[in-house]
Short mmCIF file of C-alpha atoms and ligand atoms in Angstrom, two decimals:
data_model
loop_
_atom_site.label_atom_id
_atom_site.label_comp_id
_atom_site.label_asym_id
_atom_site.label_seq_id
_atom_site.Cartn_x
_atom_site.Cartn_y
_atom_site.Cartn_z
CA MET R 1 -43.35 -54.07 -33.08
CA SER R 2 -42.91 -55.23 -29.38
CA THR R 3 -39.18 -54.12 -29.59
CA ILE R 4 -37.36 -52.55 -26.53
CA SER R 5 -34.81 -50.10 -28.03
CA LYS R 6 -33.83 -48.73 -24.85
CA LEU R 7 -33.43 -49.89 -21.12
CA ASN R 8 -32.66 -48.16 -18.08
CA ILE R 9 -32.11 -50.00 -14.86
CA ASP R 10 -31.91 -48.14 -11.18
CA SER R 11 -31.12 -50.00 -8.08
CA LEU R 12 -32.29 -53.40 -9.25
CA ARG R 13 -30.20 -56.14 -7.04
CA ASN R 14 -26.36 -55.25 -7.68
CA ILE R 15 -27.14 -52.82 -10.80
CA LEU R 16 -27.08 -49.53 -9.48
CA GLN R 17 -27.54 -47.76 -12.77
CA ALA R 18 -27.43 -48.83 -16.24
CA SER R 19 -28.55 -47.81 -19.72
CA LEU R 20 -28.67 -49.92 -22.66
CA GLN R 21 -29.14 -49.35 -26.33
CA LEU R 22 -30.56 -52.26 -27.36
CA SER R 23 -30.66 -54.20 -30.72
CA PRO R 24 -34.10 -55.27 -32.50
CA GLY R 25 -32.07 -58.69 -32.98
CA ILE R 26 -29.96 -60.59 -30.38
CA ASN R 27 -28.84 -58.60 -27.12
CA LEU R 28 -25.97 -60.79 -25.79
CA LEU R 29 -24.83 -60.61 -22.35
CA HIS R 30 -21.85 -61.99 -20.96
CA GLY R 31 -19.73 -61.68 -17.73
CA GLU R 32 -19.14 -63.55 -14.50
CA ASN R 33 -21.00 -65.61 -12.29
CA GLY R 34 -22.75 -63.02 -9.98
CA SER R 35 -22.24 -59.95 -12.27
CA GLY R 36 -25.78 -59.08 -13.10
CA LYS R 37 -26.47 -60.76 -16.51
CA THR R 38 -29.65 -62.57 -15.07
CA THR R 39 -30.63 -59.36 -13.31
CA VAL R 40 -30.93 -57.56 -16.63
CA LEU R 41 -33.41 -60.07 -18.00
CA GLU R 42 -35.35 -60.00 -14.62
CA SER R 43 -35.72 -56.37 -15.34
CA ILE R 44 -37.37 -56.64 -18.53
CA GLN R 45 -39.71 -59.37 -17.09
CA LEU R 46 -40.65 -57.17 -14.09
CA LEU R 47 -41.52 -54.29 -16.54
CA ALA R 48 -43.55 -56.52 -18.58
CA SER R 49 -45.73 -58.44 -16.13
CA GLY R 50 -44.51 -57.45 -12.66
CA GLN R 51 -43.27 -60.87 -11.83
CA SER R 52 -39.80 -61.82 -12.11
CA PHE R 53 -38.83 -65.85 -13.18
CA ARG R 54 -36.52 -66.24 -10.16
CA THR R 55 -38.40 -64.99 -6.77
CA SER R 56 -42.08 -63.96 -6.01
CA LYS R 57 -40.36 -61.84 -2.79
CA LEU R 58 -39.96 -58.81 -5.47
CA ASP R 59 -38.64 -56.45 -2.40
CA SER R 60 -35.27 -58.43 -2.72
CA LEU R 61 -34.99 -57.30 -6.08
CA ILE R 62 -34.14 -54.02 -4.74
CA ASN R 63 -30.63 -53.13 -4.21
CA ASP R 64 -29.81 -53.82 -0.43
CA ASP R 65 -28.87 -50.25 0.04
CA ARG R 66 -31.49 -48.59 -2.06
CA THR R 67 -35.11 -47.76 -1.11
CA THR R 68 -36.61 -47.68 -4.41
CA ALA R 69 -35.87 -49.91 -7.73
CA VAL R 70 -36.90 -48.39 -10.97
CA VAL R 71 -36.91 -49.86 -14.74
CA PHE R 72 -37.77 -48.09 -17.64
CA ALA R 73 -37.99 -48.85 -21.38
CA GLU R 74 -38.65 -47.08 -24.57
CA VAL R 75 -40.54 -49.69 -27.23
CA ALA R 76 -40.20 -49.29 -30.57
CA SER R 77 -43.83 -48.76 -31.07
CA ASP R 78 -42.89 -45.32 -29.23
CA HIS R 79 -44.30 -46.34 -26.06
CA LYS R 80 -42.34 -45.44 -22.98
CA ILE R 81 -43.19 -47.86 -19.94
CA GLY R 82 -42.12 -47.10 -16.25
CA LEU R 83 -41.97 -49.24 -13.10
CA SER R 84 -40.54 -48.38 -9.74
CA ARG R 85 -40.65 -50.47 -7.17
CA THR R 86 -40.42 -49.38 -3.21
CA ARG R 87 -39.87 -51.37 -0.37
CA ARG R 88 -43.06 -52.03 1.24
CA GLN R 89 -45.01 -49.37 -0.77
CA GLY R 90 -45.26 -51.92 -3.78
CA HIS R 91 -45.11 -50.89 -7.62
CA GLN R 92 -46.06 -47.81 -9.95
CA LEU R 93 -46.44 -48.51 -13.54
CA HIS R 94 -46.93 -46.35 -15.98
CA LEU R 95 -47.55 -46.42 -19.73
CA ASP R 96 -46.96 -43.25 -21.90
CA GLY R 97 -46.85 -41.22 -18.49
CA GLU R 98 -50.05 -42.79 -17.73
CA LYS R 99 -50.49 -44.46 -14.30
CA GLN R 100 -51.69 -48.12 -14.89
CA ARG R 101 -53.86 -50.28 -12.52
CA ASN R 102 -52.65 -53.56 -13.50
CA TRP R 103 -50.48 -54.84 -16.10
CA ASP R 104 -52.92 -55.80 -19.12
CA ASN R 105 -51.89 -52.74 -21.50
CA VAL R 106 -48.23 -52.87 -20.43
CA ALA R 107 -48.18 -56.79 -21.10
CA ARG R 108 -49.88 -56.36 -24.29
CA GLN R 109 -46.85 -53.86 -25.66
CA LEU R 110 -44.35 -56.31 -23.88
CA PRO R 111 -45.22 -59.92 -24.60
CA VAL R 112 -42.18 -61.81 -23.00
CA GLN R 113 -41.22 -65.23 -23.11
CA VAL R 114 -38.65 -66.75 -20.39
CA LEU R 115 -36.51 -69.88 -21.03
CA ASP R 116 -33.96 -70.73 -18.09
CA THR R 117 -32.93 -73.28 -16.00
CA SER R 118 -35.83 -74.00 -14.60
CA SER R 119 -37.91 -74.19 -17.43
CA PHE R 120 -38.09 -77.84 -16.94
CA LEU R 121 -40.90 -76.73 -14.07
CA LEU R 122 -43.22 -76.37 -17.04
CA LEU R 123 -43.18 -79.85 -17.03
CA GLU R 124 -42.15 -81.43 -13.49
CA GLY R 125 -44.20 -78.66 -11.62
CA GLY R 126 -47.94 -78.94 -10.86
CA PRO R 127 -50.76 -77.81 -13.46
CA LYS R 128 -50.59 -74.40 -12.36
CA MET R 129 -47.49 -73.91 -14.51
CA ARG R 130 -48.91 -75.13 -17.48
CA ARG R 131 -52.43 -73.11 -17.03
CA ARG R 132 -49.99 -70.07 -17.07
CA PHE R 133 -48.45 -71.11 -20.12
CA LEU R 134 -51.60 -71.58 -21.77
CA ASP R 135 -53.15 -68.79 -20.29
CA TRP R 136 -50.09 -66.36 -21.71
CA GLY R 137 -50.89 -67.25 -24.95
CA VAL R 138 -54.77 -66.86 -24.37
CA PHE R 139 -54.26 -63.58 -22.77
CA HIS R 140 -52.57 -62.07 -26.01
CA VAL R 141 -54.84 -63.94 -28.57
CA GLU R 142 -58.15 -63.76 -27.04
CA PRO R 143 -59.23 -60.32 -26.28
CA LEU R 144 -61.96 -61.05 -23.70
CA PHE R 145 -60.17 -63.76 -21.83
CA VAL R 146 -58.68 -61.91 -18.99
CA GLU R 147 -62.24 -60.14 -18.07
CA ASN R 148 -63.60 -63.99 -18.16
CA TRP R 149 -60.83 -65.22 -16.10
CA ARG R 150 -61.21 -62.57 -13.44
CA LYS R 151 -64.93 -62.79 -13.19
CA THR R 152 -64.09 -66.93 -12.80
CA ARG R 153 -61.63 -66.12 -9.82
CA LYS R 154 -64.06 -64.00 -8.16
CA CYS R 155 -67.01 -66.54 -8.23
CA LEU R 156 -64.44 -69.19 -7.17
CA ALA R 157 -63.27 -66.70 -4.19
CA ASN R 158 -67.02 -66.16 -2.98
CA ARG R 159 -68.06 -69.66 -3.42
CA ASN R 160 -65.01 -70.77 -1.64
CA LEU R 161 -65.79 -68.32 1.36
CA LEU R 162 -69.46 -69.95 0.92
CA LEU R 163 -68.16 -73.42 1.39
CA LYS R 164 -66.07 -72.67 4.67
CA GLN R 165 -69.04 -71.36 6.62
CA SER R 166 -70.42 -73.60 8.96
CA THR R 167 -73.76 -73.89 7.57
CA THR R 168 -73.63 -73.07 3.73
CA ASP R 169 -76.10 -70.77 2.43
CA ARG R 170 -77.40 -73.04 -0.42
CA ASP R 171 -79.48 -69.90 -2.29
CA GLN R 172 -76.21 -67.94 -2.61
CA LEU R 173 -74.33 -70.86 -3.12
CA ARG R 174 -76.77 -71.59 -6.26
CA ALA R 175 -76.38 -68.14 -7.40
CA TRP R 176 -72.28 -67.91 -7.58
CA ASP R 177 -72.50 -71.30 -9.07
CA SER R 178 -74.60 -69.98 -11.99
CA GLU R 179 -72.05 -66.93 -12.66
CA LEU R 180 -69.02 -69.43 -12.11
CA CYS R 181 -70.70 -71.27 -15.09
CA LEU R 182 -71.08 -68.49 -17.40
CA ALA R 183 -67.31 -67.35 -16.82
CA ALA R 184 -65.98 -70.40 -16.74
CA LYS R 185 -67.69 -71.65 -19.87
CA ALA R 186 -65.87 -68.77 -21.75
CA VAL R 187 -62.75 -69.40 -19.94
CA ASP R 188 -62.60 -72.57 -21.32
CA CYS R 189 -63.73 -71.66 -24.88
CA ALA R 190 -60.94 -69.34 -25.29
CA ARG R 191 -58.37 -72.00 -23.74
CA ALA R 192 -59.85 -74.61 -26.20
CA LEU R 193 -59.65 -72.23 -29.27
CA TYR R 194 -56.50 -71.20 -28.64
CA PHE R 195 -55.08 -74.55 -27.86
CA GLU R 196 -56.29 -75.85 -30.89
CA ARG R 197 -54.59 -73.80 -33.26
CA PHE R 198 -51.70 -74.06 -30.94
CA VAL R 199 -51.34 -77.68 -31.37
CA PRO R 200 -50.25 -77.97 -35.18
CA ILE R 201 -47.48 -75.00 -34.66
CA PHE R 202 -46.29 -77.09 -32.09
CA ASN R 203 -46.15 -80.09 -34.04
CA ARG R 204 -44.04 -78.14 -36.72
CA VAL R 205 -41.53 -77.09 -34.41
CA TYR R 206 -41.30 -79.95 -32.71
CA GLU R 207 -40.73 -81.91 -35.90
CA SER R 208 -37.59 -79.92 -36.49
CA LEU R 209 -36.65 -79.21 -33.40
CA ALA R 210 -37.14 -81.83 -30.78
CA LYS R 211 -38.84 -85.06 -32.27
CA SER R 212 -35.24 -86.61 -33.02
CA GLU R 213 -34.15 -85.92 -29.42
CA VAL R 214 -37.00 -86.74 -27.32
CA GLY R 215 -39.76 -88.93 -29.68
CA PRO R 216 -43.02 -89.49 -30.14
CA LEU R 217 -45.11 -86.69 -27.78
CA SER R 218 -48.72 -85.79 -27.41
CA LEU R 219 -50.52 -82.85 -25.68
CA THR R 220 -53.90 -82.67 -24.47
CA TYR R 221 -55.76 -79.76 -23.05
CA SER R 222 -57.82 -81.09 -19.85
CA ARG R 223 -60.29 -78.11 -19.22
CA GLY R 224 -60.58 -79.25 -14.85
CA TRP R 225 -64.20 -80.78 -15.03
CA ASP R 226 -65.36 -83.38 -16.85
CA ALA R 227 -65.00 -83.36 -20.51
CA GLU R 228 -68.66 -85.13 -20.89
CA LYS R 229 -70.45 -83.05 -18.28
CA GLU R 230 -71.96 -79.22 -18.02
CA LEU R 231 -69.94 -77.79 -15.00
CA SER R 232 -73.45 -76.78 -13.36
CA ASP R 233 -74.03 -80.82 -13.29
CA VAL R 234 -70.28 -81.34 -11.72
CA LEU R 235 -70.84 -78.80 -9.13
CA LEU R 236 -74.25 -80.10 -8.12
CA GLU R 237 -72.59 -83.70 -8.10
CA ASN R 238 -69.31 -82.93 -6.02
CA ARG R 239 -71.34 -80.22 -3.59
CA HIS R 240 -70.74 -82.63 -0.71
CA THR R 241 -66.98 -83.19 -1.56
CA ASP R 242 -66.41 -79.13 -1.79
CA ILE R 243 -68.27 -78.57 1.19
CA LYS R 244 -65.92 -81.43 3.03
CA TYR R 245 -62.92 -79.38 1.72
CA GLY R 246 -64.09 -75.71 2.01
CA ALA R 247 -63.11 -75.50 -1.92
CA THR R 248 -64.26 -76.08 -5.33
CA GLN R 249 -62.83 -79.12 -6.93
CA ASN R 250 -63.64 -78.60 -10.08
CA GLY R 251 -63.73 -76.03 -12.73
CA PRO R 252 -61.34 -73.77 -15.12
CA HIS R 253 -58.83 -73.31 -12.18
CA ARG R 254 -58.11 -76.89 -12.36
CA ALA R 255 -57.44 -77.32 -16.12
CA ASP R 256 -54.09 -78.69 -17.31
CA VAL R 257 -52.08 -79.58 -20.70
CA ILE R 258 -51.36 -83.30 -20.19
CA VAL R 259 -47.76 -83.70 -21.82
CA LYS R 260 -47.02 -87.24 -22.78
CA SER R 261 -43.99 -88.80 -24.38
CA GLY R 262 -45.33 -92.09 -26.06
CA ILE R 263 -47.68 -93.57 -22.78
CA ARG R 264 -46.14 -91.73 -20.08
CA LEU R 265 -46.26 -88.48 -18.67
CA ALA R 266 -43.13 -86.21 -20.30
CA MET R 267 -42.07 -85.59 -17.03
CA GLU R 268 -41.49 -89.14 -15.85
CA THR R 269 -39.52 -90.06 -18.90
CA LEU R 270 -37.50 -87.21 -20.24
CA SER R 271 -33.89 -86.16 -19.32
CA ARG R 272 -33.50 -82.75 -18.25
CA GLY R 273 -31.87 -81.79 -21.55
CA GLN R 274 -34.64 -83.22 -23.09
CA GLN R 275 -37.06 -81.47 -21.11
CA LYS R 276 -35.32 -78.22 -22.04
CA ILE R 277 -35.40 -78.86 -25.65
CA LEU R 278 -39.37 -79.76 -25.25
CA VAL R 279 -39.92 -76.39 -23.05
CA SER R 280 -38.36 -74.36 -25.74
CA THR R 281 -40.14 -75.93 -28.25
CA LEU R 282 -43.72 -75.06 -26.49
CA LYS R 283 -42.33 -71.85 -26.08
CA ILE R 284 -40.95 -70.85 -29.65
CA ALA R 285 -44.49 -72.56 -31.02
CA GLN R 286 -46.25 -69.54 -28.59
CA GLY R 287 -44.10 -67.29 -30.26
CA MET R 288 -45.13 -67.88 -33.46
CA LEU R 289 -48.60 -68.20 -33.10
CA LEU R 290 -48.38 -64.72 -31.47
CA THR R 291 -46.74 -63.70 -34.46
CA GLU R 292 -49.51 -65.51 -37.10
CA ALA R 293 -52.31 -64.04 -34.86
CA LEU R 294 -51.44 -60.63 -33.91
CA GLU R 295 -48.49 -59.88 -36.29
CA ARG R 296 -46.24 -59.54 -32.99
CA HIS R 297 -42.81 -60.68 -32.08
CA CYS R 298 -42.32 -61.81 -29.02
CA ILE R 299 -39.33 -60.95 -27.04
CA TYR R 300 -37.62 -63.84 -25.49
CA LEU R 301 -35.08 -63.88 -22.30
CA VAL R 302 -32.86 -66.64 -22.57
CA ASP R 303 -30.92 -67.20 -19.65
CA ASP R 304 -27.90 -69.63 -19.25
CA LEU R 305 -29.07 -71.68 -22.50
CA PRO R 306 -25.86 -73.76 -22.49
CA ALA R 307 -26.95 -74.98 -19.10
CA GLU R 308 -28.13 -78.60 -19.51
CA LEU R 309 -28.04 -78.75 -23.38
CA ASP R 310 -25.12 -79.78 -25.66
CA ARG R 311 -23.51 -77.92 -28.19
CA ARG R 312 -25.66 -79.19 -31.16
CA ASN R 313 -29.00 -78.76 -29.38
CA ARG R 314 -28.11 -75.07 -28.08
CA GLU R 315 -27.55 -74.22 -31.63
CA LYS R 316 -30.63 -75.81 -32.82
CA VAL R 317 -32.51 -74.10 -29.99
CA LEU R 318 -30.76 -70.68 -30.84
CA LYS R 319 -31.43 -71.31 -34.49
CA GLU R 320 -35.24 -71.60 -34.02
CA LEU R 321 -35.54 -68.65 -31.85
CA ILE R 322 -33.66 -66.36 -34.45
CA ALA R 323 -35.82 -67.47 -37.00
CA LEU R 324 -38.98 -66.19 -35.11
CA LYS R 325 -37.24 -62.24 -35.99
CA GLY R 326 -38.03 -61.09 -32.51
CA GLN R 327 -36.04 -59.48 -29.84
CA LEU R 328 -33.56 -62.04 -28.45
CA PHE R 329 -31.91 -61.31 -24.92
CA VAL R 330 -29.27 -64.27 -24.46
CA THR R 331 -26.96 -64.90 -21.31
CA CYS R 332 -23.85 -66.84 -20.94
CA VAL R 333 -20.90 -66.69 -18.67
CA GLU R 334 -18.30 -67.38 -21.80
CA ARG R 335 -19.05 -65.24 -25.06
CA GLU R 336 -17.61 -68.16 -26.83
CA ALA R 337 -19.83 -70.56 -25.40
CA LEU R 338 -22.91 -69.14 -27.47
CA GLN R 339 -21.88 -69.41 -31.20
CA ILE R 340 -24.49 -67.81 -33.54
CA PRO R 341 -25.04 -70.04 -36.32
CA CYS R 342 -23.56 -68.42 -39.28
CA GLN R 343 -26.27 -69.19 -41.94
CA VAL R 344 -28.17 -66.65 -39.88
CA ARG R 345 -27.10 -62.99 -39.54
CA PRO R 346 -29.28 -60.92 -37.39
CA GLU R 347 -28.47 -57.52 -35.98
CA MET R 348 -26.67 -58.02 -32.25
CA ALA R 349 -25.34 -56.12 -29.81
CA VAL R 350 -22.88 -57.59 -27.13
CA PHE R 351 -22.73 -56.40 -23.35
CA HIS R 352 -20.19 -57.19 -20.84
CA VAL R 353 -21.57 -57.26 -17.27
CA GLU R 354 -18.91 -56.85 -14.75
CA ARG R 355 -19.95 -56.35 -10.94
CA GLY R 356 -23.36 -54.71 -11.64
CA THR R 357 -21.67 -52.41 -14.73
CA ILE R 358 -22.84 -53.19 -18.02
CA THR R 359 -20.54 -51.56 -21.51
CA ALA R 360 -21.60 -52.29 -24.72
N1 ATP J 401 -30.79 -56.72 -3.33
C1 ATP J 401 -29.75 -57.21 -3.89
N2 ATP J 401 -28.77 -56.15 -3.50
C2 ATP J 401 -27.52 -56.08 -3.86
N3 ATP J 401 -27.55 -57.17 -4.78
C3 ATP J 401 -27.82 -58.02 -4.85
C4 ATP J 401 -29.27 -58.19 -4.40
N4 ATP J 401 -29.72 -59.31 -4.90
C5 ATP J 401 -29.07 -59.98 -5.73
N5 ATP J 401 -27.67 -59.11 -5.42
C6 ATP J 401 -26.50 -59.71 -6.07
O1 ATP J 401 -26.32 -59.27 -7.42
C7 ATP J 401 -25.88 -60.28 -8.29
C8 ATP J 401 -27.27 -60.57 -9.47
O2 ATP J 401 -26.61 -61.46 -10.03
P1 ATP J 401 -27.21 -62.13 -11.43
O3 ATP J 401 -27.68 -63.18 -10.80
O4 ATP J 401 -27.79 -61.41 -12.18
O5 ATP J 401 -25.67 -62.83 -11.65
P2 ATP J 401 -25.41 -63.37 -13.27
O6 ATP J 401 -24.52 -62.46 -13.72
O7 ATP J 401 -26.83 -63.72 -14.02
O8 ATP J 401 -24.70 -64.62 -12.57
P3 ATP J 401 -24.58 -66.34 -12.90
O9 ATP J 401 -23.70 -66.62 -13.88
O10 ATP J 401 -23.95 -67.09 -11.70
O11 ATP J 401 -26.18 -66.82 -13.37
C9 ATP J 401 -25.30 -61.09 -7.20
O12 ATP J 401 -23.89 -60.88 -7.14
C10 ATP J 401 -26.05 -61.13 -6.08
O13 ATP J 401 -25.34 -61.54 -5.21
MG1 MG J 402 -27.18 -65.81 -14.20
#
């Protein structure tokens, strides 16, 4: 089970100290603007991935009057995860008392998806956002993916260094090209396999949640280089351009998921609300696939669901999320704004957040 049973937060933004006994079902956090609701969700994502969905400047998360922020969680599978972040000295991550070099083990224990007011960026943002979305799933479902992706990035970094030199060493370039092609092929295969499993699940959720709102939609995986050619040939053909730009123009680092509504890109035609429904559908489908593949439930952090969604769509999205049977964290200013559909009655804990103090 990927469920957090206990969450301690220390010195994160305006939350100086909090200890929450959580429900494996819904955890509803309500309170006024600026009270600290989103900070609670942020603490979970920070612990699960080392990132925040709000900022890349992680030091800004540490309370202004403190030097270290700490987040600790007990996971229902009996694991204990602790993260401390100190200004300038970065972070220390522990899983069951053992120091972690990276987030691989912890992220597998805590598969977390975020739905918030900037979720539309998945469609409106650049391919990086959609690659990250896709790779979240591939990471969890294809165990060898992460190693191959790291190899790919290392090859690309070295290749790009060579490309930037005034006279490119062709022998070295050839050597990095062949390593890159091996790793890139493995990355592309893992992504393509995952995508193949993902699409039918997405279509199913889309049918019930979004089709009536959004209309016909198609998803296509684009691997980052000509679908008809070997990467080695493409690298060779584009060597001059790569040298000109000092960067590799083709490869799995350019992969994308193309989301089209009819004949146009979804982001060009859909309203913000429609985009939110669509992004919710994509993320719900990922959670379903995770459960199907690993018998594991994803934890959903849902920040300010009422924003951009009318009451009917809000209820539809919430109902789908609850049906996943994973752990849900939901924030809202006024508790009444989120009515849990009465057909489903999951376990629920309600927390009131007021100026950084959280009460059950
Ligand atoms: N580094 C920091 N140190 C102290 N306080 C901070 C720091 N960073 C942010 N804050 C404050 O902490 C609070 C964070 O609130 P948060 O965004 O979690 O509120 P919220 O309850 O989600 O509000 P809203 O309903 O407006 O979304 C804000 O009042 C903010 O001013
Ligand atoms: Mg908020």
